[in-house]
Coordinates of C-alpha atoms in Angstrom, one line a residue:
X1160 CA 124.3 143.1 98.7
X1161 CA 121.6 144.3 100.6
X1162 CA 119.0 146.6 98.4
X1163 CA 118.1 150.1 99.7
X1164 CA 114.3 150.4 99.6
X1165 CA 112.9 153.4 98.4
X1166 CA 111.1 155.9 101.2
X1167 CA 107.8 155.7 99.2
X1168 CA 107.4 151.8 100.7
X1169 CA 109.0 152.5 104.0
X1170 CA 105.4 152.6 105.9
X1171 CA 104.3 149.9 103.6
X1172 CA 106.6 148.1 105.0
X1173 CA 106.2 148.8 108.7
X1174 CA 102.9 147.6 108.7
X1175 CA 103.4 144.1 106.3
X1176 CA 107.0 143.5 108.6
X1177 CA 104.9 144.3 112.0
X1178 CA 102.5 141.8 111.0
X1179 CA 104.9 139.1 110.0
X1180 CA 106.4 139.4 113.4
X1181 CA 103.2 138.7 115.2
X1182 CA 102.0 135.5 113.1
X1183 CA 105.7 134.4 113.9
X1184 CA 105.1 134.7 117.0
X1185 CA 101.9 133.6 117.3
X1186 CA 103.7 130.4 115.2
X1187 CA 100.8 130.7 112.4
X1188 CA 102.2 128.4 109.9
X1189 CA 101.2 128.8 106.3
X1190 CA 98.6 127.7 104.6
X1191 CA 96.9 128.1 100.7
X1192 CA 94.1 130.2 102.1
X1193 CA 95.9 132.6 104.5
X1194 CA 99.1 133.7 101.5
X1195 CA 96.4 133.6 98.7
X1196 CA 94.2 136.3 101.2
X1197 CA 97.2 138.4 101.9
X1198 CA 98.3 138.8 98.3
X1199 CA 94.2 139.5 97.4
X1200 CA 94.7 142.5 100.1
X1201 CA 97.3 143.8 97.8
X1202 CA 93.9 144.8 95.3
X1203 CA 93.3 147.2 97.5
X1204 CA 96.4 149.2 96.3
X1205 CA 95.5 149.2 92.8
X1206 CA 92.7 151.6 92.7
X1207 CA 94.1 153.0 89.0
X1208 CA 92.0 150.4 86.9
X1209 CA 91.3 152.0 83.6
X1210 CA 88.6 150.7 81.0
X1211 CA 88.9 149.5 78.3
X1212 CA 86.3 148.7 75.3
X1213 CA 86.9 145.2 74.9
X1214 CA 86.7 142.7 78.0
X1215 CA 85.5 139.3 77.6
X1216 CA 85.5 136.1 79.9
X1217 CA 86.2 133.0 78.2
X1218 CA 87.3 129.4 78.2
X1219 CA 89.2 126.8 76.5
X1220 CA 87.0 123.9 76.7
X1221 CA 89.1 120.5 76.8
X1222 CA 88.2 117.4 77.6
X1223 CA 89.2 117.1 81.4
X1224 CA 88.8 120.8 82.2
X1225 CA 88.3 124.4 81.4
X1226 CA 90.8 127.2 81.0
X1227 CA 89.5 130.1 81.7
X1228 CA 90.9 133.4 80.5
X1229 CA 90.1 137.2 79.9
X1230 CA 90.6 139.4 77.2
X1231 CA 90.9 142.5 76.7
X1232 CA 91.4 145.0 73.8
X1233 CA 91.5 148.5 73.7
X1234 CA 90.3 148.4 69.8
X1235 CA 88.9 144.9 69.0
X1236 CA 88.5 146.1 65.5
X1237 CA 92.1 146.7 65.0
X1238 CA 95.2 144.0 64.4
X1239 CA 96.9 144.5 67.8
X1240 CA 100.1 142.7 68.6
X1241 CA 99.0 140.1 71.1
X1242 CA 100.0 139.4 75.0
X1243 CA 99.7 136.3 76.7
X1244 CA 99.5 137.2 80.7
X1245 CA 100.7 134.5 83.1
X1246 CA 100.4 135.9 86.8
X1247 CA 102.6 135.9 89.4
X1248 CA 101.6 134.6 93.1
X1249 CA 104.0 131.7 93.8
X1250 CA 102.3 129.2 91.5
X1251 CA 99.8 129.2 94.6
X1252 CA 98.1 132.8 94.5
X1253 CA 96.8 134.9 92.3
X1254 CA 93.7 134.9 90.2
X1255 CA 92.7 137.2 86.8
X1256 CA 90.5 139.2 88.8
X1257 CA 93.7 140.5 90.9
X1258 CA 95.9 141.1 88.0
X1259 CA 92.4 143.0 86.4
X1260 CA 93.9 146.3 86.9
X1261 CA 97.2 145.9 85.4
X1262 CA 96.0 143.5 82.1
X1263 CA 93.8 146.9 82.1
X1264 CA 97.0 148.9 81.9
X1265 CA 99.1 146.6 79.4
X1266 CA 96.1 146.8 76.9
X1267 CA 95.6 150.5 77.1
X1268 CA 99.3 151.7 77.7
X1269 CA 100.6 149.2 75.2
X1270 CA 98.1 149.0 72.9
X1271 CA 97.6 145.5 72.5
X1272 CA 95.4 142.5 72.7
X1273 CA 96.0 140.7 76.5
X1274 CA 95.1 137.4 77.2
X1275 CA 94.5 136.5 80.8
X1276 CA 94.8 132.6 81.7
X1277 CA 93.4 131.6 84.8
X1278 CA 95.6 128.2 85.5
X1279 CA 95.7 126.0 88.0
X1280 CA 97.3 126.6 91.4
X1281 CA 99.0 124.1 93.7
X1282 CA 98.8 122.6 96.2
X1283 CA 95.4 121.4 94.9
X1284 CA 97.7 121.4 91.1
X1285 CA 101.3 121.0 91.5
X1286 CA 103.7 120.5 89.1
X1287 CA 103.1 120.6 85.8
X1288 CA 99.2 121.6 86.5
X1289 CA 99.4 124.6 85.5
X1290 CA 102.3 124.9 83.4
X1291 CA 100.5 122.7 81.0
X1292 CA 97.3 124.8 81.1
X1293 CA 99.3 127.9 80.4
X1294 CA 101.0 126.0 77.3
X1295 CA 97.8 125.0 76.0
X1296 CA 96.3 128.8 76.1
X1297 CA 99.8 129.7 74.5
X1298 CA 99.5 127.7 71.5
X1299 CA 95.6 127.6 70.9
X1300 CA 95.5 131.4 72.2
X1301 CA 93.6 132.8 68.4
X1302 CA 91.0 130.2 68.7
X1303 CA 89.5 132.5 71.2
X1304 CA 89.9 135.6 69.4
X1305 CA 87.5 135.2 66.6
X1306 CA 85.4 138.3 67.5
X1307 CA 89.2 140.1 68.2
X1308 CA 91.2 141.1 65.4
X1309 CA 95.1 140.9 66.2
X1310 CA 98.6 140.4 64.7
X1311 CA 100.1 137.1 64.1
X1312 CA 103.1 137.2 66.5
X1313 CA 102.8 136.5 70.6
X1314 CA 104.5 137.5 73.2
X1315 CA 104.3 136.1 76.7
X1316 CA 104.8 138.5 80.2
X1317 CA 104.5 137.2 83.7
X1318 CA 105.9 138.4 86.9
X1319 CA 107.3 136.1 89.2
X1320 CA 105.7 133.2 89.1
X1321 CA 104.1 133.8 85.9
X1322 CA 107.9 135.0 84.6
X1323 CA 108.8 131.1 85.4
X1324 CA 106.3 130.1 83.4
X1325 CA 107.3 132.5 80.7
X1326 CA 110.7 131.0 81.0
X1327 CA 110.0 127.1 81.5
X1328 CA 108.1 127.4 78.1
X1329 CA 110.5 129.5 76.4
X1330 CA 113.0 126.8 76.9
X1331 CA 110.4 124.1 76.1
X1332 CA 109.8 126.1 72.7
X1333 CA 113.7 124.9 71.7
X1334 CA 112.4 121.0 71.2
X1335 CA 108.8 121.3 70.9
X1336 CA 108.0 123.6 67.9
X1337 CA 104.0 123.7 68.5
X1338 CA 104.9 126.6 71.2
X1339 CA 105.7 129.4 69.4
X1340 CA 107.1 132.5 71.3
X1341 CA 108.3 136.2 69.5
X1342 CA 109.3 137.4 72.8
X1343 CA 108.7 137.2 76.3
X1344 CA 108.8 140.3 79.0
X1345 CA 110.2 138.8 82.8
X1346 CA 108.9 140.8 85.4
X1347 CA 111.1 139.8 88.9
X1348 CA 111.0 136.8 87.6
X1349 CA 111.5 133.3 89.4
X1350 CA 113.9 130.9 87.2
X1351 CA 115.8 128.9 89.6
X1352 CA 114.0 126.6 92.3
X1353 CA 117.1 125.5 93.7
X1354 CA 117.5 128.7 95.5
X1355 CA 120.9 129.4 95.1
X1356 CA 121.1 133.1 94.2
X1357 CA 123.2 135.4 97.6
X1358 CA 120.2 137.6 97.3
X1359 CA 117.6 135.5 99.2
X1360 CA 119.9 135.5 101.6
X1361 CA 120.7 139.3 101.3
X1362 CA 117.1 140.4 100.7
X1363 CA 115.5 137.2 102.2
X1364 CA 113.7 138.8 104.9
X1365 CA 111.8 142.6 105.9
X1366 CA 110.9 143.4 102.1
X1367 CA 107.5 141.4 101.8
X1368 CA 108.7 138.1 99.9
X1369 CA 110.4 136.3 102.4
X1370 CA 113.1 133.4 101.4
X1371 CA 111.3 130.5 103.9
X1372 CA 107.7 131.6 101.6
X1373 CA 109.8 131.0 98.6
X1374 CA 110.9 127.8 100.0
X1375 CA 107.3 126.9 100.7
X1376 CA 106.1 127.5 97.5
X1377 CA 108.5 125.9 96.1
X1378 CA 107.4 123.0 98.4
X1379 CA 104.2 122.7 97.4
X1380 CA 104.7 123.6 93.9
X1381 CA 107.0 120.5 93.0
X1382 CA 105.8 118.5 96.0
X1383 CA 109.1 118.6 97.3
X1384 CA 109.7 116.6 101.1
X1385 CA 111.4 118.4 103.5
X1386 CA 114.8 116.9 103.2
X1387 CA 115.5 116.3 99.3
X1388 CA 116.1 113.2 97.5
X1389 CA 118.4 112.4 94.6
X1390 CA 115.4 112.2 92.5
X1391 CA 113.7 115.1 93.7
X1392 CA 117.4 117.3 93.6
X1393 CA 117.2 116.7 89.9
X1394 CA 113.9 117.7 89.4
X1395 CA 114.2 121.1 90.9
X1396 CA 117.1 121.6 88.6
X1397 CA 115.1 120.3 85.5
X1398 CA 112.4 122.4 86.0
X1399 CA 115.2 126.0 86.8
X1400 CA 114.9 127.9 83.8
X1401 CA 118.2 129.4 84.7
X1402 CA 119.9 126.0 85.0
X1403 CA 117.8 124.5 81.7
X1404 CA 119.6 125.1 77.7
X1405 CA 119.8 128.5 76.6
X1406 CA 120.7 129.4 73.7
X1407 CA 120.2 131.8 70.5
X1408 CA 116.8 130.1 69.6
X1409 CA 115.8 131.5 72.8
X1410 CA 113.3 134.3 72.4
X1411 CA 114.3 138.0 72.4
X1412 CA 113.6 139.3 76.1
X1413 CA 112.6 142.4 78.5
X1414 CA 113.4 141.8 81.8
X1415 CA 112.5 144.2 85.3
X1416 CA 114.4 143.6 88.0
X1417 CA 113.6 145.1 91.6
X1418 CA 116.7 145.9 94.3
X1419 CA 115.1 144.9 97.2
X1420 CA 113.9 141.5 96.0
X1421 CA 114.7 137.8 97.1
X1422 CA 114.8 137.1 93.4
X1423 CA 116.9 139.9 91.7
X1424 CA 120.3 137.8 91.6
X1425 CA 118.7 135.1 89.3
X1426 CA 116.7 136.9 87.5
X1427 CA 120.0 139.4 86.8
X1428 CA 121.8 135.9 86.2
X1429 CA 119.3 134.9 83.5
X1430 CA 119.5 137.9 81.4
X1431 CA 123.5 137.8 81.7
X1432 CA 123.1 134.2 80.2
X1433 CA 120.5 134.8 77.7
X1434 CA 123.0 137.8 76.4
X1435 CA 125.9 135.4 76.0
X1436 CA 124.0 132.7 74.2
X1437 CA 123.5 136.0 71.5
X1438 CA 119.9 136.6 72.9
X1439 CA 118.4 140.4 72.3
X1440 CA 117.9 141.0 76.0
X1441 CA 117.0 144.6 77.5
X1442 CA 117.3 144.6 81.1
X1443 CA 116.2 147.5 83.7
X1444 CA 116.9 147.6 87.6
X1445 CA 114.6 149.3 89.4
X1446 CA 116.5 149.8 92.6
X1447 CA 114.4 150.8 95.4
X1448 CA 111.6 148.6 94.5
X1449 CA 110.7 145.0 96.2
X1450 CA 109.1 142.1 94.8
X1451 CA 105.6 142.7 93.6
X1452 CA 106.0 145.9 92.9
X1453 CA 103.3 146.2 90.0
X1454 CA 100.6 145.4 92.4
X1455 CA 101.5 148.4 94.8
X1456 CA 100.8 150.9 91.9
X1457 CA 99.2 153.5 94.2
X1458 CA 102.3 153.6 96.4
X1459 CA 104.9 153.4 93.5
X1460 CA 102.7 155.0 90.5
X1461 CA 106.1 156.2 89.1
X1462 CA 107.9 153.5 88.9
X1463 CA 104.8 150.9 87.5
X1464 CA 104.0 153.3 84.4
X1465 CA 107.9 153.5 83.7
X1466 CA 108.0 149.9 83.9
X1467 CA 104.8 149.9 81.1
X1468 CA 106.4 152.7 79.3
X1469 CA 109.4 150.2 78.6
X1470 CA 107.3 147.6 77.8
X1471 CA 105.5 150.3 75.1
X1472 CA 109.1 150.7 74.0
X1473 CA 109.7 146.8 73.5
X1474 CA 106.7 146.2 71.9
X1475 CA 107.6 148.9 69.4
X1476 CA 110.4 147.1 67.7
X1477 CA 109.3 144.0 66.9

């Protein structure tokens, strides 16, 4: 089914689905630099950035590379609980400094510790790039909190992109016990790369995310070839969250949905299954919203401090 988009997007809309029409027909194809400029434009929309006492730019030094993160806390001298922040952005866009404003927000709504991680993107990175840099920040994440005081227990949050990643090392936590996860908060988030879910064909076109970008990103993500072999067909499905084990070890989950979204159906179908293995799951539908909702907070400012308030909520009983 078809989501009804709320009226506060409608000219939003207009303008992103006028300009989509012309590079069609102006066949500009896709490329890193041109999707990783559009979603940069989406800062512009995010002009609510509060401060916050504590931010700090640093770096987990390993032999073959850096990871870089940010932190933030809104009272360094206080045991916070702790979040790990995995942005979204197709595994190809997206950067710390865009997702600035709302690690801003998590810190000083939630009251917690955020942690940042600035891995790396494909196509330069594909698959497992930066999946492996974000499980390295997840399980060495105190090392970098010495001047930071904070609780014991993690939780990990990413939208879209960054919810896959949640979810890919959720499900890697059931066999490798070095990744320890409390909980994890899914924000529209991807799970299944073989792109089976009706509503990328139902909301697959005119709400921003479009289902041949998905496929794109997928493309490049998991260096996939245009016409799939066996090989590659089994990848896809070993790296889908959604099509991985779940079960009870699983950890205890908040999970947004948006209406209008490409990605609603799986990420509806991954809280259904998480529930039946015996997971603690809260789930909340925002309706009217599209994909990427959280970085259009000056067009939807109710709906993104809702979403923030549950999150407070969530955070609250652990």
């Amino acid at each position: 089914m078809r989501g009804i988009v709320s009226p506060k997007l409608t000219d939003f809309l207009a303008l992103v689905n006028s300009n989509i029409a012309l590079a069609k027909q102006n066949n500009v194809q896709f490329t890193p630099a041109i999707l990783r400029e559009n979603l940069n434009k989406l800062g512009a929309l995010m002009s609510d950035s509060p401060s916050v006492s504590y931010i700090a730019d640093k770096a987990f030094t390993l032999t073959d590379r850096a990871i870089p993160v940010r932190v933030y806390s809104p009272a360094p001298e206080q045991p916070l609980p702790v979040l790990v922040h995995f942005h979204g952005g197709g595994h190809m866009c997206g950067s710390v400094a865009l997702y600035d404003p709302i690690c801003r927000h998590l810190a000083s709504i939630v009251q917690c510790v955020v942690i940042s991680v600035e891995y790396r993107l494909a196509p330069e990175y594909p698959y497992p790039a930066g999946l492996d840099d974000c499980e390295h920040a997840l399980i060495h994440y105190a090392e970098l909190l010495d001047d930071v005081n904070h609780q014991d227990s993690v939780t990990i949050i990413g939208d879209s992109a960054g919810g896959a990643i949640c979810t890919s090392l959720s499900m890697k936590s059931l066999t490798d016990k070095q990744i320890k996860i409390d909980q994890q908060i899914l924000i529209y988030p991807s799970v299944d790369y073989t792109l089976s879910s009706p509503s990328l064909d139902s909301n697959g076109t005119g709400f921003l995310l479009e289902t041949p970008r998905i496929k794109w990103y997928f493309e490049q993500y998991l260096q996939l070839s245009e016409s799939l072999s066996k090989q590659q067909i089994e990848q896809v499905k070993q790296a889908s969250p959604l099509l991985g084990p779940i079960n009870a070890h699983l950890p205890k989950t908040l999970i947004f949905t948006a209406g209008c979204d490409p990605l609603r159906d799986e990420g509806i179908a991954y809280a259904n299954a998480l529930t039946a293995a015996g997971v603690e799951v809260e789930h909340h539908a925002f309706d009217g919203m599209i994909h990427a909702y959280m970085l259009l907070h000056d067009l939807v400012k109710e709906e993104c401090m809702a979403t923030y308030q549950h999150i407070v909520a969530f955070m609250a009983k652990a």
